[in-house]
Amino acid sequence: MNADDPHLLIVDDDERIRGLLQKFLMRSGFLVTTAREAAHARRILSGLEFDMIVLDVMMPGEDGMALCRDLRKTITTPILLLTAKGETDDRITGLEAGADDYLAKPFEPKELLLRINAILRRVPQAEPLVVAPKVLNLGPVRYDIERGEMWRGEDLVRLTATESQLMRIFSGVPGEAVTRTRLVEELSRSGGQTQERAVDVQITRLRRKIEDDPKQPRYLQTVRGAGYMLAPDHG
């Protein structure tokens, strides 16, 4: 254990699950803090930053979906939702609330570990990419490729880990269509499970941050039969 170990926040009202996950994840090389419900998690988050939040959906009081949606207004920390429901609709609702991934209960701790590591690998590293141009202009939005940052005027646009990964993929091949299959493969690399429907949800979320009219996208276009393409302004 050292200060460089990723710090996880586990939010679950089941004391047994909190204890099991804390022990398992600490043995796997993480620092782990636990919270018993949303209000407890908010108090912890007001004073600490985490590398990732593992959040149970079904909790008394404010549920995980509502907490996730609210946290997304202020932080981009990756969030993995634990849900007792495996139905697709619940998964999509979770992604739309701003989660990076989801895992249905009951689950194997090893699968949770795979998902956590997959998401942490998506978080942009401060590695300069050798790509020209260094900044892509998308109308009033500009994307700094080297820093992996998106700006609207003087304001930094908050991107989740998954949105950052998508921008990295698209900015590497501006003006070229990227298939949904390739996006699924890139996002799923290393144990995550992303479906094409989930990619569509992430694209919709990203468009809201880029486009003036997300329903008629100009910069993050759908290419019929080929996938999606980032089409920055020239010059």
Tab-separated table of C-alpha atoms in Angstrom:
chain	number	residue	atom	x	y	z
A	1	MET	CA	0.000	0.000	0.000
A	2	ASN	CA	1.297	3.437	-0.865
A	3	ALA	CA	-0.043	6.882	-1.678
A	4	ASP	CA	0.096	6.133	-5.414
A	5	ASP	CA	-2.406	3.268	-5.142
A	6	PRO	CA	-5.767	4.146	-6.747
A	7	HIS	CA	-8.271	5.315	-4.121
A	8	LEU	CA	-11.772	3.861	-4.461
A	9	LEU	CA	-15.005	4.938	-2.763
A	10	ILE	CA	-17.482	2.062	-2.260
A	11	VAL	CA	-21.072	3.197	-1.608
A	12	ASP	CA	-23.416	0.358	-0.551
A	13	ASP	CA	-26.011	0.089	2.221
A	14	ASP	CA	-25.193	-3.613	2.762
A	15	GLU	CA	-22.528	-3.758	5.478
A	16	ARG	CA	-21.499	-7.306	4.522
A	17	ILE	CA	-20.895	-6.382	0.877
A	18	ARG	CA	-19.000	-3.221	1.894
A	19	GLY	CA	-16.714	-5.250	4.130
A	20	LEU	CA	-16.122	-8.003	1.563
A	21	LEU	CA	-15.356	-5.555	-1.237
A	22	GLN	CA	-13.096	-3.459	0.976
A	23	LYS	CA	-11.014	-6.496	1.976
A	24	PHE	CA	-10.858	-7.915	-1.563
A	25	LEU	CA	-9.950	-4.602	-3.231
A	26	MET	CA	-7.347	-3.687	-0.602
A	27	ARG	CA	-5.695	-7.078	-1.214
A	28	SER	CA	-5.766	-6.192	-4.926
A	29	GLY	CA	-3.721	-3.021	-4.345
A	30	PHE	CA	-6.328	-0.290	-3.860
A	31	LEU	CA	-6.919	2.211	-1.108
A	32	VAL	CA	-10.599	1.836	-0.170
A	33	THR	CA	-13.020	4.130	1.662
A	34	THR	CA	-16.637	3.031	2.222
A	35	ALA	CA	-19.928	4.892	2.645
A	36	ARG	CA	-23.246	3.402	3.799
A	37	GLU	CA	-25.587	5.672	1.826
A	38	ALA	CA	-25.700	8.726	-0.463
A	39	ALA	CA	-25.579	11.398	2.256
A	40	HIS	CA	-22.565	9.683	3.862
A	41	ALA	CA	-20.874	9.525	0.432
A	42	ARG	CA	-21.488	13.249	-0.136
A	43	ARG	CA	-19.822	14.113	3.174
A	44	ILE	CA	-16.766	12.040	2.246
A	45	LEU	CA	-16.619	13.499	-1.278
A	46	SER	CA	-16.724	17.043	0.080
A	47	GLY	CA	-13.272	16.520	1.570
A	48	LEU	CA	-11.574	13.836	-0.560
A	49	GLU	CA	-10.911	13.117	-4.226
A	50	PHE	CA	-11.108	9.561	-5.519
A	51	ASP	CA	-9.858	7.740	-8.599
A	52	MET	CA	-13.167	5.938	-8.900
A	53	ILE	CA	-16.570	5.480	-7.226
A	54	VAL	CA	-18.325	2.082	-7.011
A	55	LEU	CA	-21.965	2.907	-6.364
A	56	ASP	CA	-24.887	0.635	-5.480
A	57	VAL	CA	-28.123	1.627	-7.235
A	58	MET	CA	-30.638	0.242	-4.727
A	59	MET	CA	-30.169	2.215	-1.501
A	60	PRO	CA	-32.670	3.658	0.961
A	61	GLY	CA	-33.185	7.404	0.631
A	62	GLU	CA	-31.400	8.852	-2.390
A	63	ASP	CA	-30.659	5.975	-4.770
A	64	GLY	CA	-27.483	5.414	-6.746
A	65	MET	CA	-28.927	6.676	-10.048
A	66	ALA	CA	-29.928	10.003	-8.511
A	67	LEU	CA	-26.582	10.392	-6.749
A	68	CYS	CA	-24.689	9.536	-9.947
A	69	ARG	CA	-26.718	12.068	-11.959
A	70	ASP	CA	-26.070	14.773	-9.368
A	71	LEU	CA	-22.345	14.032	-8.994
A	72	ARG	CA	-21.923	14.303	-12.764
A	73	LYS	CA	-22.790	18.017	-12.535
A	74	THR	CA	-19.591	18.696	-10.597
A	75	ILE	CA	-17.090	15.817	-10.942
A	76	THR	CA	-15.804	13.550	-13.709
A	77	THR	CA	-14.517	10.780	-11.412
A	78	PRO	CA	-15.298	7.421	-13.075
A	79	ILE	CA	-18.433	5.791	-11.613
A	80	LEU	CA	-19.264	2.071	-11.750
A	81	LEU	CA	-22.867	1.240	-10.834
A	82	LEU	CA	-23.772	-1.979	-9.017
A	83	THR	CA	-27.334	-2.940	-9.809
A	84	ALA	CA	-29.533	-5.818	-8.682
A	85	LYS	CA	-31.322	-5.524	-12.002
A	86	GLY	CA	-29.677	-6.907	-15.103
A	87	GLU	CA	-32.259	-5.572	-17.543
A	88	THR	CA	-30.934	-3.553	-20.458
A	89	ASP	CA	-33.191	-0.586	-19.682
A	90	ASP	CA	-31.655	-0.191	-16.226
A	91	ARG	CA	-28.158	-0.366	-17.668
A	92	ILE	CA	-28.965	2.289	-20.249
A	93	THR	CA	-30.571	4.489	-17.560
A	94	GLY	CA	-27.350	4.167	-15.569
A	95	LEU	CA	-25.203	5.190	-18.522
A	96	GLU	CA	-27.502	8.114	-19.237
A	97	ALA	CA	-27.149	9.156	-15.585
A	98	GLY	CA	-23.410	9.471	-16.246
A	99	ALA	CA	-22.001	6.105	-15.160
A	100	ASP	CA	-18.960	4.737	-16.990
A	101	ASP	CA	-19.993	1.096	-16.557
A	102	TYR	CA	-22.366	-1.142	-14.614
A	103	LEU	CA	-22.265	-4.592	-13.067
A	104	ALA	CA	-25.336	-6.628	-12.123
A	105	LYS	CA	-25.514	-8.302	-8.716
A	106	PRO	CA	-24.676	-10.991	-7.818
A	107	PHE	CA	-21.192	-10.748	-9.329
A	108	GLU	CA	-17.789	-12.334	-8.899
A	109	PRO	CA	-15.325	-9.990	-7.144
A	110	LYS	CA	-12.814	-10.831	-9.894
A	111	GLU	CA	-15.186	-9.457	-12.522
A	112	LEU	CA	-15.562	-6.245	-10.519
A	113	LEU	CA	-11.761	-6.004	-10.403
A	114	LEU	CA	-11.581	-6.415	-14.202
A	115	ARG	CA	-14.170	-3.679	-14.715
A	116	ILE	CA	-12.414	-1.304	-12.300
A	117	ASN	CA	-9.051	-1.819	-13.991
A	118	ALA	CA	-10.616	-1.410	-17.449
A	119	ILE	CA	-12.195	1.920	-16.486
A	120	LEU	CA	-9.058	3.223	-14.778
A	121	ARG	CA	-7.135	2.458	-17.975
A	122	ARG	CA	-9.576	4.657	-19.903
A	123	VAL	CA	-8.800	7.705	-17.786
A	124	PRO	CA	-6.578	9.917	-19.958
A	125	GLN	CA	-2.921	9.704	-19.040
A	126	ALA	CA	-0.808	12.823	-19.338
A	127	GLU	CA	1.036	11.476	-22.352
A	128	PRO	CA	1.533	13.904	-25.218
A	129	LEU	CA	0.151	12.455	-28.430
A	130	VAL	CA	2.155	13.191	-31.548
A	131	VAL	CA	-0.739	14.347	-33.703
A	132	ALA	CA	-1.093	17.489	-35.756
A	133	PRO	CA	-2.947	19.740	-35.365
A	134	LYS	CA	-2.677	19.886	-31.580
A	135	VAL	CA	-6.072	21.554	-31.178
A	136	LEU	CA	-9.271	20.648	-33.029
A	137	ASN	CA	-11.876	23.388	-33.456
A	138	LEU	CA	-15.493	22.289	-33.197
A	139	GLY	CA	-17.364	25.573	-33.579
A	140	PRO	CA	-17.264	27.336	-30.179
A	141	VAL	CA	-15.634	24.228	-28.651
A	142	ARG	CA	-11.950	23.377	-28.966
A	143	TYR	CA	-10.311	20.083	-28.074
A	144	ASP	CA	-6.670	20.053	-26.994
A	145	ILE	CA	-5.365	16.679	-28.196
A	146	GLU	CA	-2.169	16.691	-26.138
A	147	ARG	CA	-3.903	17.508	-22.866
A	148	GLY	CA	-7.095	15.602	-23.626
A	149	GLU	CA	-9.048	18.723	-22.607
A	150	MET	CA	-12.173	20.258	-24.106
A	151	TRP	CA	-12.860	23.983	-23.762
A	152	ARG	CA	-15.861	26.159	-24.556
A	153	GLY	CA	-14.473	29.697	-24.501
A	154	GLU	CA	-12.733	30.091	-21.141
A	155	ASP	CA	-14.644	27.195	-19.548
A	156	LEU	CA	-13.249	23.691	-19.259
A	157	VAL	CA	-15.873	21.149	-20.385
A	158	ARG	CA	-16.033	18.228	-17.963
A	159	LEU	CA	-15.576	14.867	-19.703
A	160	THR	CA	-16.093	11.482	-18.084
A	161	ALA	CA	-13.433	8.788	-18.513
A	162	THR	CA	-15.445	7.170	-21.299
A	163	GLU	CA	-16.081	10.471	-23.095
A	164	SER	CA	-12.356	11.247	-22.887
A	165	GLN	CA	-11.558	7.859	-24.393
A	166	LEU	CA	-14.016	8.479	-27.258
A	167	MET	CA	-12.474	11.902	-27.958
A	168	ARG	CA	-9.008	10.313	-28.000
A	169	ILE	CA	-10.177	7.756	-30.560
A	170	PHE	CA	-11.945	10.316	-32.787
A	171	SER	CA	-9.218	12.977	-32.590
A	172	GLY	CA	-6.664	10.419	-33.777
A	173	VAL	CA	-8.545	10.095	-37.088
A	174	PRO	CA	-10.409	13.394	-37.690
A	175	GLY	CA	-12.609	13.253	-40.773
A	176	GLU	CA	-12.614	9.442	-40.813
A	177	ALA	CA	-15.545	7.271	-39.806
A	178	VAL	CA	-14.974	4.934	-36.862
A	179	THR	CA	-17.226	1.873	-36.779
A	180	ARG	CA	-19.360	1.139	-33.751
A	181	THR	CA	-17.650	-2.271	-33.586
A	182	ARG	CA	-14.242	-0.625	-33.260
A	183	LEU	CA	-15.552	1.772	-30.603
A	184	VAL	CA	-16.966	-1.206	-28.670
A	185	GLU	CA	-13.590	-2.986	-28.946
A	186	GLU	CA	-11.588	0.081	-27.847
A	187	LEU	CA	-13.849	0.794	-24.865
A	188	SER	CA	-14.116	-2.889	-23.898
A	189	ARG	CA	-10.408	-3.613	-24.053
A	190	SER	CA	-9.219	-5.209	-20.824
A	191	GLY	CA	-12.335	-6.729	-19.400
A	192	GLY	CA	-15.096	-4.139	-19.682
A	193	GLN	CA	-18.234	-5.130	-21.556
A	194	THR	CA	-19.565	-2.362	-23.757
A	195	GLN	CA	-22.402	-2.987	-26.205
A	196	GLU	CA	-23.178	-1.003	-29.341
A	197	ARG	CA	-26.325	0.391	-27.682
A	198	ALA	CA	-24.160	1.651	-24.797
A	199	VAL	CA	-21.761	3.318	-27.264
A	200	ASP	CA	-24.742	5.138	-28.803
A	201	VAL	CA	-25.693	6.455	-25.357
A	202	GLN	CA	-22.130	7.698	-24.752
A	203	ILE	CA	-22.089	9.406	-28.178
A	204	THR	CA	-25.398	11.132	-27.341
A	205	ARG	CA	-23.918	12.408	-24.068
A	206	LEU	CA	-20.772	13.646	-25.819
A	207	ARG	CA	-22.832	15.442	-28.472
A	208	ARG	CA	-24.617	17.411	-25.759
A	209	LYS	CA	-21.228	18.824	-24.757
A	210	ILE	CA	-20.063	19.619	-28.294
A	211	GLU	CA	-23.048	20.441	-30.464
A	212	ASP	CA	-25.304	23.505	-30.490
A	213	ASP	CA	-28.094	21.185	-31.645
A	214	PRO	CA	-27.262	17.590	-30.564
A	215	LYS	CA	-30.213	16.251	-32.584
A	216	GLN	CA	-28.634	17.610	-35.786
A	217	PRO	CA	-24.943	17.049	-35.090
A	218	ARG	CA	-22.453	18.964	-37.178
A	219	TYR	CA	-19.171	17.899	-35.568
A	220	LEU	CA	-19.781	14.389	-34.232
A	221	GLN	CA	-21.610	12.966	-37.208
A	222	THR	CA	-23.340	9.664	-37.808
A	223	VAL	CA	-22.058	8.103	-41.023
A	224	ARG	CA	-24.783	5.791	-42.267
A	225	GLY	CA	-23.545	2.217	-42.397
A	226	ALA	CA	-20.051	3.199	-41.261
A	227	GLY	CA	-20.293	4.493	-37.687
A	228	TYR	CA	-19.385	7.911	-36.300
A	229	MET	CA	-16.971	10.621	-37.438
A	230	LEU	CA	-15.479	13.700	-35.820
A	231	ALA	CA	-15.557	16.524	-38.389
A	232	PRO	CA	-13.610	19.509	-37.007
A	233	ASP	CA	-13.513	22.948	-38.654
A	234	HIS	CA	-10.581	23.483	-40.998
A	235	GLY	CA	-8.012	26.146	-40.338
